[in-house]
C-alpha cells in the first residue's frame, strides 16, 4: 500500500519535474561569446493554440570595436514552419543597438509557436538570433505534454 | 527545501558533457555524488536565478555573469550564495582541439587587488580534465561569506594546463555594486530553541489569576528568506499566585492554596533583522490558544471543570547572539545562539466560571537554540 501511495505521489508530481529545454551552450558566434544559462527548464506557457517560447541569452562582444546589432530577423524554426522571434536588449528594450568593445549584455526573446509543431510527439525547434550578420542557433525542445 | 536538496547534490558534483549534445549522457563527479544532466542543468539554472548575489549584479544584465575566452576556452562565471556559503559558479567549454586540465588545487581569489585567498574546499580538490569539445560546470566555494563584507573587487584565477603542460590562467573580475548584508553573512534557515523566563507584570482582569512563577517554552523557526520566516512555539506559565485568586476559584475552594498553569500553542511569523553577522533581532508576532488549568486534584474532588481555553495574541522581541558555529559541510552550518527579550501576551476574552481573566501579561524570556 505504501508503495502505491509513493508511486501515486511521484506520478502526481511528475509534471513539475524540469527537463532540459535547451542544452547548455557556451559558444562563440561571429565574435560574440554567448551563454544560454538563463533559459528556463520549466513548463512552456500556453496561450490558446500557441506556445509562448522564451529565450534568454547573455553575450559578450569579444571584438575591440563597437558592433551594431539588429535583432529584427530572429526566427524560431520547426521542421515545417518558421515563427517570428521577438528579441530585444534586456537593458533598454531595443531591437537595434550597438554593443561596445568587450561589453557584456543580455538579450531576451519571445515567440508564439503553434501547438501543432508537436502534433506527432516531441520536437526540436531551432532558435535563431541574428548577431551582426550571423545567426546564433540553439535547440529548444517542445515535449508532447507541453501541448496537452 | 528544494533548493537545499539540489545544492546538497550539486555541492559535491560538477557536470561535464560534449558541447552541442542535445541530451548528455555522463555526469562528472568530483569523487562523490553523480547527478542526471537534466537535474544538474536545472540546479545550475536554479542557482543563478534564485541565488545570484544581487549586490554584485550588473544593471545591464541584472546578473553577475562574466564571460571570457582566456586561454582559448569559452568560460562563464557567476557569483552565487546560499545561507551558508558563497560560490563561484563556473562554466567552461573546451573548444580547443586538445584536452585541458583545470587545476582546482591552484585556484586563487584576490580580494580588492591585494588579499589572496584560496577556495574553501571541504575535501582535497582534484584537478579535472576537460576533453576537447566537452564542457563542465562546477561550484568553487569561497572560504567565508563574511569576507564579502567590505570587499569591493574579487578576482578569480583559474589555472589551466594544456596537453604540453603549459599553464594559462583564466580570470574573472567582479565588482560590487551594492552592499547587501544578507549576502555577506552565514545564517540559519532552521532552528529550534528552549526558553525560560519570568513574569514582569499583568494588566486587566488577568490579574485575578495572579503572576506566574516561571515561564518555559520551546519552539521551531523556519526561514524562507534571510529576513522572513515562520514557526511555532509552546509556552507554559506555571505557578500562578496572587491575592485575587480566591475570586476566580472561590466556587471550588476557599482559602486553599492552589497553583494554576497556562499552556499556549502559538503559530508565529518571524521578521529577522541583522545588526551584524552574529547579532540579530527576531520579532515574532503569534496567534495561538491558551489553556488555563489548575492542579488535577480539583477535578478529582468533583469541584467542577476548571479548564478554560481561549484565543491569544503574543509578541516577542528576541535579541539573539550567535556565539558559536560549526561549518563542516557546504550547506550544513550549525549555529549555537542565545537570546533575551520581552514577551507580551494579550488575552482578548477568556473566562473561568463566568469571570473574565482577559488582559495583558508581560514577561522576560531567555532563549538558547541551535540553528542549521
Coordinates of C-alpha atoms in Angstrom, one line a residue:
Chain A
X1 CA 0.0 0.0 0.0
X2 CA 2.7 2.4 0.9
X3 CA 4.5 1.8 -2.4
X4 CA 1.2 2.5 -4.2
X5 CA 1.0 5.8 -2.3
X6 CA 4.6 6.6 -3.1
X7 CA 4.2 5.9 -6.8
X8 CA 0.9 7.9 -6.9
X9 CA 2.7 10.8 -5.2
X10 CA 5.6 10.7 -7.7
X11 CA 3.3 10.5 -10.7
X12 CA 1.2 13.4 -9.4
X13 CA 4.4 15.4 -9.1
X14 CA 5.9 14.3 -12.4
X15 CA 4.6 17.2 -14.5
X16 CA 6.6 19.6 -12.3
X17 CA 10.0 17.9 -12.9
X18 CA 12.1 20.3 -15.0
X19 CA 13.6 18.9 -18.2
X20 CA 16.4 20.1 -20.5
X21 CA 14.7 22.6 -22.7
X22 CA 17.7 23.9 -24.4
X23 CA 21.1 22.1 -24.0
X24 CA 23.7 24.1 -22.2
X25 CA 25.6 26.1 -24.7
X26 CA 28.6 28.5 -24.2
X27 CA 29.9 29.3 -27.6
X28 CA 31.4 31.9 -29.8
X29 CA 29.4 33.2 -32.8
X30 CA 30.8 35.9 -35.0
X31 CA 32.9 37.5 -32.3
X32 CA 30.3 37.2 -29.6
X33 CA 30.6 34.8 -26.7
X34 CA 27.1 33.6 -25.8
X35 CA 25.7 31.6 -22.9
X36 CA 22.1 30.2 -22.6
X37 CA 22.3 29.6 -18.9
X38 CA 19.3 31.7 -18.2
X39 CA 16.9 29.7 -20.4
X40 CA 14.2 28.2 -18.1
X41 CA 13.9 24.4 -18.0
X42 CA 10.3 24.7 -16.7
X43 CA 7.0 24.4 -18.4
X44 CA 6.3 26.3 -21.6
X45 CA 3.4 28.7 -21.0
X46 CA 0.5 28.5 -23.5
X47 CA -2.0 31.0 -24.9
X48 CA -4.9 29.3 -26.6
X49 CA -3.4 27.3 -29.5
X50 CA 0.0 28.7 -29.1
X51 CA 3.1 28.1 -27.0
X52 CA 4.9 31.0 -25.6
X53 CA 8.6 30.2 -26.1
X54 CA 11.0 32.4 -24.2
X55 CA 14.7 32.5 -24.7
X56 CA 17.3 34.4 -22.7
X57 CA 21.0 34.8 -23.5
X58 CA 23.9 36.8 -22.1
X59 CA 26.6 37.8 -24.6
X60 CA 30.0 39.5 -24.6
X61 CA 31.3 41.4 -27.6
X62 CA 34.8 39.9 -27.9
X63 CA 36.0 42.3 -30.5
X64 CA 37.8 45.5 -29.7
X65 CA 35.3 47.6 -31.6
X66 CA 31.7 48.7 -31.4
X67 CA 29.3 46.3 -33.1
X68 CA 25.8 47.1 -34.5
X69 CA 23.2 44.5 -33.6
X70 CA 19.8 44.2 -35.4
X71 CA 17.5 41.6 -33.7
X72 CA 14.6 42.1 -36.1
X73 CA 15.4 39.0 -38.1
X74 CA 15.3 36.5 -35.3
X75 CA 13.3 33.3 -36.0
X76 CA 12.0 30.1 -34.4
X77 CA 12.1 27.3 -36.9
X78 CA 10.4 23.9 -36.7
X79 CA 10.6 21.1 -39.3
X80 CA 7.6 22.5 -41.2
X81 CA 7.3 26.2 -40.3
X82 CA 9.0 29.3 -39.1
X83 CA 7.7 31.8 -36.5
X84 CA 8.9 35.3 -35.8
X85 CA 11.0 35.6 -32.7
X86 CA 10.7 39.0 -30.9
X87 CA 14.1 39.8 -29.4
X88 CA 15.3 42.9 -27.6
X89 CA 18.1 44.1 -25.4
X90 CA 17.4 43.4 -21.7
X91 CA 18.6 46.8 -20.5
X92 CA 16.9 49.3 -22.9
X93 CA 14.4 47.0 -24.7
X94 CA 15.8 47.9 -28.1
X95 CA 15.7 45.8 -31.2
X96 CA 18.7 47.5 -32.8
X97 CA 21.5 48.8 -30.7
X98 CA 25.3 48.9 -30.5
X99 CA 27.5 46.7 -28.3
X100 CA 30.7 48.4 -27.2
X101 CA 34.0 46.6 -27.3
X102 CA 34.1 43.9 -24.5
X103 CA 30.6 44.8 -23.4
X104 CA 28.5 42.2 -21.7
X105 CA 24.8 42.5 -22.4
X106 CA 21.7 40.4 -22.4
X107 CA 19.0 39.6 -25.0
X108 CA 15.6 38.3 -24.2
X109 CA 13.3 36.8 -26.9
X110 CA 9.8 35.6 -27.1
X111 CA 7.8 33.8 -29.8
X112 CA 4.3 32.5 -30.2
X113 CA 4.6 29.0 -31.7
X114 CA 1.7 26.9 -32.9
X115 CA 1.0 23.9 -30.8
X116 CA 0.7 21.9 -34.0
X117 CA 4.5 21.7 -34.1
X118 CA 4.3 18.9 -31.5
X119 CA 1.3 17.1 -33.1
X120 CA 3.4 14.0 -33.6
X121 CA 5.3 13.9 -30.3
X122 CA 8.4 15.7 -29.1
X123 CA 10.1 18.1 -31.4
X124 CA 13.1 20.3 -31.6
X125 CA 12.8 23.9 -32.5
X126 CA 15.8 26.0 -33.7
X127 CA 16.1 29.4 -32.1
X128 CA 18.0 31.7 -34.4
X129 CA 19.2 35.1 -33.1
X130 CA 20.9 37.3 -35.7
X131 CA 24.2 38.8 -34.5
X132 CA 25.8 41.3 -36.8
X133 CA 25.2 39.2 -39.9
X134 CA 25.5 35.7 -38.5
X135 CA 22.9 33.6 -36.7
X136 CA 23.5 32.1 -33.2
X137 CA 21.4 28.9 -33.3
X138 CA 20.2 27.0 -30.2
X139 CA 18.0 23.9 -29.9
X140 CA 14.8 24.1 -27.9
X141 CA 12.7 21.1 -27.1
X142 CA 9.0 21.1 -27.1
X143 CA 7.5 18.0 -25.5
X144 CA 4.2 16.3 -26.3
X145 CA 2.9 17.2 -22.8
X146 CA 3.5 20.9 -23.5
X147 CA 0.7 21.0 -26.0
X148 CA -1.8 19.0 -24.0
Chain B
X1 CA 13.8 22.8 0.7
X2 CA 14.0 22.1 -3.0
X3 CA 17.0 24.4 -3.3
X4 CA 18.6 22.8 -0.2
X5 CA 18.4 19.3 -1.8
X6 CA 19.6 20.5 -5.1
X7 CA 22.6 22.2 -3.6
X8 CA 23.2 19.2 -1.4
X9 CA 23.6 17.2 -4.6
X10 CA 25.5 19.8 -6.5
X11 CA 27.8 20.8 -3.8
X12 CA 29.7 17.5 -4.5
X13 CA 29.3 17.4 -8.2
X14 CA 30.1 19.2 -11.3
X15 CA 28.9 18.3 -14.8
X16 CA 30.6 17.5 -17.9
X17 CA 29.2 17.0 -21.4
X18 CA 30.0 17.2 -25.0
X19 CA 29.5 20.6 -26.4
X20 CA 26.4 20.7 -28.6
X21 CA 24.9 17.4 -27.5
X22 CA 21.2 17.6 -27.2
X23 CA 21.0 15.3 -24.2
X24 CA 24.0 14.5 -22.2
X25 CA 24.9 11.1 -21.0
X26 CA 27.6 11.5 -18.4
X27 CA 27.8 13.3 -15.2
X28 CA 31.2 14.1 -13.9
X29 CA 31.6 13.7 -10.2
X30 CA 34.4 15.0 -8.0
X31 CA 34.7 11.7 -6.3
X32 CA 31.2 11.7 -4.9
X33 CA 27.6 12.0 -6.0
X34 CA 26.6 11.8 -9.6
X35 CA 23.5 13.6 -10.9
X36 CA 21.4 13.4 -14.0
X37 CA 22.2 16.0 -16.6
X38 CA 18.6 17.4 -16.6
X39 CA 18.6 17.7 -12.8
X40 CA 22.0 19.3 -12.8
X41 CA 21.2 21.7 -15.5
X42 CA 18.1 22.6 -13.6
X43 CA 20.2 23.1 -10.5
X44 CA 22.6 25.3 -12.4
X45 CA 19.6 27.4 -13.6
X46 CA 18.1 27.4 -10.1
X47 CA 21.4 28.7 -8.6
X48 CA 21.8 31.6 -11.0
X49 CA 18.1 32.6 -10.9
X50 CA 17.5 32.3 -7.2
X51 CA 20.9 32.6 -5.6
X52 CA 22.9 35.0 -7.6
X53 CA 24.4 37.8 -5.4
X54 CA 22.3 40.9 -6.2
X55 CA 24.9 43.2 -4.7
X56 CA 27.3 42.1 -7.4
X57 CA 24.9 42.2 -10.4
X58 CA 25.4 44.4 -13.3
X59 CA 22.4 46.6 -14.2
X60 CA 22.8 45.9 -17.9
X61 CA 22.1 42.2 -17.5
X62 CA 20.7 42.0 -14.0
X63 CA 23.1 39.1 -13.4
X64 CA 26.7 38.7 -12.2
X65 CA 27.7 37.0 -15.4
X66 CA 31.3 37.4 -16.5
X67 CA 32.3 35.9 -19.9
X68 CA 35.8 35.2 -21.0
X69 CA 37.7 33.5 -23.8
X70 CA 41.0 33.5 -22.0
X71 CA 43.4 30.6 -22.9
X72 CA 41.3 29.8 -25.9
X73 CA 38.5 28.5 -23.7
X74 CA 35.0 29.8 -23.5
X75 CA 34.1 30.4 -19.9
X76 CA 31.4 32.0 -17.9
X77 CA 31.3 32.9 -14.2
X78 CA 28.6 33.8 -11.7
X79 CA 28.6 34.7 -8.0
X80 CA 26.0 32.7 -6.1
X81 CA 25.3 32.0 -2.5
X82 CA 23.1 30.1 -0.1
X83 CA 22.6 30.7 3.6
X84 CA 25.9 29.1 4.5
X85 CA 28.4 29.8 1.7
X86 CA 29.1 31.9 -1.4
X87 CA 30.4 30.2 -4.5
X88 CA 32.0 31.0 -7.8
X89 CA 29.8 29.1 -10.4
X90 CA 31.9 28.3 -13.4
X91 CA 31.0 27.0 -16.8
X92 CA 33.9 26.1 -19.1
X93 CA 33.6 25.0 -22.7
X94 CA 36.7 23.5 -24.3
X95 CA 36.5 24.4 -27.9
X96 CA 40.2 23.6 -28.5
X97 CA 41.5 20.6 -30.3
X98 CA 43.2 19.3 -27.2
X99 CA 42.3 18.2 -23.7
X100 CA 42.9 20.7 -20.9
X101 CA 43.2 20.3 -17.2
X102 CA 41.6 22.7 -14.8
X103 CA 43.9 22.9 -11.8
X104 CA 41.4 23.1 -9.0
X105 CA 44.2 22.8 -6.4
X106 CA 45.7 26.1 -7.7
X107 CA 42.7 28.3 -7.9
X108 CA 43.1 31.6 -6.2
X109 CA 40.8 34.5 -5.3
X110 CA 42.2 38.1 -4.9
X111 CA 40.2 40.5 -2.8
X112 CA 40.5 44.2 -3.6
X113 CA 43.6 43.6 -5.6
X114 CA 45.7 42.8 -2.5
X115 CA 44.5 40.0 -0.4
X116 CA 45.0 36.4 -1.7
X117 CA 42.6 33.7 -0.6
X118 CA 42.3 30.0 -1.6
X119 CA 38.9 28.3 -2.1
X120 CA 37.2 26.9 1.0
X121 CA 37.3 23.3 -0.3
X122 CA 36.0 20.9 2.3
X123 CA 37.8 18.0 0.8
X124 CA 41.0 17.6 -1.2
X125 CA 40.4 19.2 -4.6
X126 CA 41.5 17.1 -7.5
X127 CA 42.4 18.6 -10.9
X128 CA 39.9 18.0 -13.6
X129 CA 40.4 17.2 -17.3
X130 CA 38.1 18.7 -19.8
X131 CA 38.3 16.8 -23.1
X132 CA 38.4 18.6 -26.4
X133 CA 34.9 19.6 -27.4
X134 CA 33.5 19.0 -23.9
X135 CA 32.3 21.3 -21.2
X136 CA 31.8 21.3 -17.5
X137 CA 30.2 23.4 -14.8
X138 CA 31.1 23.4 -11.2
X139 CA 30.9 25.3 -7.9
X140 CA 34.1 26.7 -6.2
X141 CA 33.4 27.7 -2.6
X142 CA 34.7 30.9 -1.2
X143 CA 36.4 30.5 2.2
X144 CA 33.9 32.5 4.1
X145 CA 30.8 34.6 3.3
X146 CA 31.7 37.2 5.9
X147 CA 34.8 38.3 3.8
X148 CA 32.4 39.6 1.2
X149 CA 31.5 42.4 3.6
X150 CA 33.7 45.4 2.8
X151 CA 35.2 43.7 -0.3
X152 CA 34.6 45.6 -3.5
X153 CA 36.5 43.7 -6.1
X154 CA 37.0 39.9 -6.4
X155 CA 39.3 38.4 -9.0
X156 CA 39.1 34.7 -9.6
X157 CA 42.1 33.0 -11.2
X158 CA 41.6 29.5 -12.6
X159 CA 44.9 27.9 -13.9
X160 CA 44.5 25.6 -16.9
X161 CA 47.1 23.2 -18.3
X162 CA 47.2 22.3 -21.9
X163 CA 48.4 18.9 -23.3
X164 CA 52.0 20.1 -23.4
X165 CA 51.9 21.0 -19.7
X166 CA 51.9 24.7 -20.4
X167 CA 49.9 26.7 -17.9
X168 CA 47.5 29.6 -18.6
X169 CA 45.2 31.4 -16.2
X170 CA 41.5 32.1 -16.9
X171 CA 40.5 35.2 -14.9
X172 CA 37.2 36.7 -14.0
X173 CA 36.8 40.0 -12.1
X174 CA 33.7 41.0 -10.2
X175 CA 32.9 44.5 -8.9
X176 CA 30.5 45.1 -6.1
X177 CA 27.6 47.4 -6.9
X178 CA 25.8 47.5 -3.6
X179 CA 26.4 46.3 -0.1
X180 CA 23.7 43.7 0.9
X181 CA 24.3 42.4 4.3
X182 CA 22.5 39.1 3.8
X183 CA 24.9 38.2 1.1
X184 CA 27.9 38.6 3.4
X185 CA 26.7 36.6 6.4
X186 CA 26.0 32.9 7.1
X187 CA 22.6 32.4 8.7
X188 CA 20.3 29.6 9.8
X189 CA 17.3 28.5 7.8
X190 CA 16.0 26.3 10.5
X191 CA 16.4 26.5 14.3
X192 CA 14.9 25.1 17.4
X193 CA 15.2 26.6 20.9
X194 CA 14.3 26.3 24.5
X195 CA 13.2 29.3 26.5
X196 CA 12.8 30.2 30.1
X197 CA 11.8 33.3 31.9
X198 CA 9.9 35.3 34.4
X199 CA 6.8 37.3 34.5
X200 CA 7.1 41.1 34.8
X201 CA 3.6 42.4 35.3
X202 CA -0.1 42.0 34.4
X203 CA -2.8 44.3 33.3
X204 CA -6.6 43.9 33.3
X205 CA -8.7 41.1 34.6
X206 CA -6.0 38.5 34.1
X207 CA -4.5 39.8 37.3
X208 CA -7.2 37.7 39.1
X209 CA -5.0 34.7 38.1
X210 CA -2.0 36.4 39.7
X211 CA 1.5 36.2 38.4
X212 CA 3.2 33.0 37.1
X213 CA 6.3 32.0 38.9
X214 CA 8.1 31.0 35.8
X215 CA 7.8 30.7 32.0
X216 CA 9.1 27.8 30.0
X217 CA 8.9 27.2 26.3
X218 CA 10.3 25.6 23.2
X219 CA 9.9 26.3 19.5
X220 CA 10.9 25.8 15.9
X221 CA 11.7 28.5 13.4
X222 CA 11.8 28.1 9.6
X223 CA 13.2 30.9 7.5
X224 CA 12.0 31.1 3.9
X225 CA 14.2 34.1 3.3
X226 CA 17.0 35.7 5.3
X227 CA 14.7 38.2 6.9
X228 CA 11.4 36.3 6.9
X229 CA 10.1 33.0 8.3
X230 CA 7.5 31.3 10.4
X231 CA 7.4 28.9 13.3
X232 CA 5.5 27.7 16.2
X233 CA 6.2 27.6 19.9
X234 CA 4.8 26.1 23.0
X235 CA 4.8 28.2 26.2
X236 CA 3.8 27.2 29.6
X237 CA 3.4 29.7 32.5
X238 CA 3.4 27.8 35.8
X239 CA 2.6 28.5 39.4
X240 CA 0.2 31.4 39.2
X241 CA -0.1 33.1 42.6
X242 CA -1.8 36.2 43.6
X243 CA -4.1 37.9 46.1
X244 CA -7.1 37.8 43.8
X245 CA -7.0 34.1 43.2
X246 CA -9.9 33.4 45.5
X247 CA -12.2 35.4 43.3
X248 CA -11.6 33.2 40.3
X249 CA -11.7 29.9 42.2
X250 CA -13.9 30.6 45.1
X251 CA -16.5 28.2 43.8
X252 CA -14.0 25.4 44.1
X253 CA -12.1 26.0 47.1
X254 CA -12.0 28.9 49.5
X255 CA -8.8 29.7 51.3
X256 CA -6.9 26.8 49.9
X257 CA -3.5 27.3 48.4
X258 CA -3.6 26.3 44.7
X259 CA -1.5 26.6 41.6
X260 CA -2.8 27.4 38.2
X261 CA -0.9 26.9 34.9
X262 CA -1.3 28.1 31.4
X263 CA -0.3 26.3 28.3
X264 CA -0.1 28.0 24.9
X265 CA 0.4 26.7 21.4
X266 CA 1.2 29.5 19.0
X267 CA 2.0 29.9 15.3
X268 CA 4.2 32.9 14.6
X269 CA 5.6 34.9 11.7
X270 CA 9.2 36.0 12.1
X271 CA 11.0 39.1 10.9
X272 CA 14.7 38.8 11.5
X273 CA 16.8 41.9 11.4
X274 CA 20.6 41.6 11.1
X275 CA 22.5 44.1 13.1
X276 CA 25.7 42.3 12.3
X277 CA 26.6 38.8 11.1
X278 CA 26.2 37.4 14.7
X279 CA 23.7 39.8 16.3
X280 CA 20.0 39.7 15.2
X281 CA 16.6 40.8 16.4
X282 CA 13.7 38.5 15.9
X283 CA 10.2 40.0 16.0
X284 CA 7.7 37.1 16.4
X285 CA 4.0 38.0 16.5
X286 CA 1.9 35.0 17.1
X287 CA -1.6 33.7 17.2
X288 CA -2.5 30.8 19.5
X289 CA -4.6 29.2 22.0
X290 CA -4.2 29.4 25.8
X291 CA -5.5 26.7 28.2
X292 CA -5.7 27.6 31.9
X293 CA -5.9 24.7 34.3
X294 CA -5.3 24.1 38.0
X295 CA -4.0 21.1 39.8
X296 CA -5.6 17.8 38.9
X297 CA -6.9 17.2 42.4
X298 CA -9.5 19.8 41.9
X299 CA -11.2 17.8 39.3
X300 CA -10.7 14.6 41.3
X301 CA -12.7 16.1 44.1
X302 CA -15.6 16.8 41.7
X303 CA -15.4 20.5 42.1
X304 CA -16.2 21.2 38.5
X305 CA -14.2 21.6 35.4
X306 CA -11.7 24.5 35.9
X307 CA -10.2 24.2 32.4
X308 CA -10.7 27.2 30.2
X309 CA -9.2 27.8 26.8
X310 CA -9.2 31.0 24.7
X311 CA -7.6 32.7 21.7
X312 CA -4.5 34.7 22.5
X313 CA -2.1 37.0 20.6
X314 CA 1.5 37.2 21.7
X315 CA 4.6 39.1 20.5
X316 CA 8.2 38.5 21.2
X317 CA 11.3 40.7 20.6
X318 CA 14.3 38.5 20.9
X319 CA 17.8 39.8 20.6
X320 CA 19.9 36.8 19.6
X321 CA 23.6 36.4 19.7
X322 CA 25.2 33.6 17.6
X323 CA 28.1 32.7 19.9
X324 CA 29.5 29.7 18.1
X325 CA 29.3 28.0 14.7
X326 CA 30.5 24.7 13.2
X327 CA 30.9 24.5 9.4
X328 CA 31.6 21.1 8.1
X329 CA 29.5 20.9 5.0
X330 CA 28.7 23.2 2.1
X331 CA 25.1 23.7 3.1
X332 CA 25.2 22.5 6.7
X333 CA 26.4 25.0 9.2
X334 CA 25.5 24.6 12.8
X335 CA 25.0 27.8 14.8
X336 CA 24.6 28.0 18.5
X337 CA 22.8 31.0 19.8
X338 CA 21.4 32.6 22.8
X339 CA 18.9 35.4 23.2
X340 CA 16.9 37.5 25.5
X341 CA 13.9 39.7 25.1
X342 CA 10.4 40.6 26.3
X343 CA 7.2 38.7 25.6
X344 CA 3.7 40.3 25.6
X345 CA 0.6 38.2 25.8
X346 CA -2.8 39.6 25.1
X347 CA -5.8 37.5 26.1
X348 CA -8.8 39.3 24.4
X349 CA -11.5 37.3 26.1
X350 CA -11.3 34.4 28.5
X351 CA -13.5 33.4 31.4
X352 CA -13.3 30.9 34.2
X353 CA -16.6 30.1 35.7
X354 CA -18.1 33.2 34.3
X355 CA -15.4 35.5 35.4
X356 CA -13.2 37.3 32.9
X357 CA -9.5 36.7 33.1
X358 CA -8.9 38.8 29.9
X359 CA -6.0 41.2 29.9
X360 CA -2.3 41.6 29.2
X361 CA 0.7 39.8 30.6
X362 CA 4.3 40.8 30.2
X363 CA 7.4 38.7 30.7
X364 CA 11.1 38.4 30.0
X365 CA 12.5 35.4 28.2
X366 CA 15.9 34.0 27.7
X367 CA 16.5 31.6 24.8
X368 CA 19.1 29.0 23.8
X369 CA 18.9 27.4 20.5
X370 CA 20.6 25.5 17.7
X371 CA 20.3 26.6 14.1
X372 CA 21.2 25.0 10.8

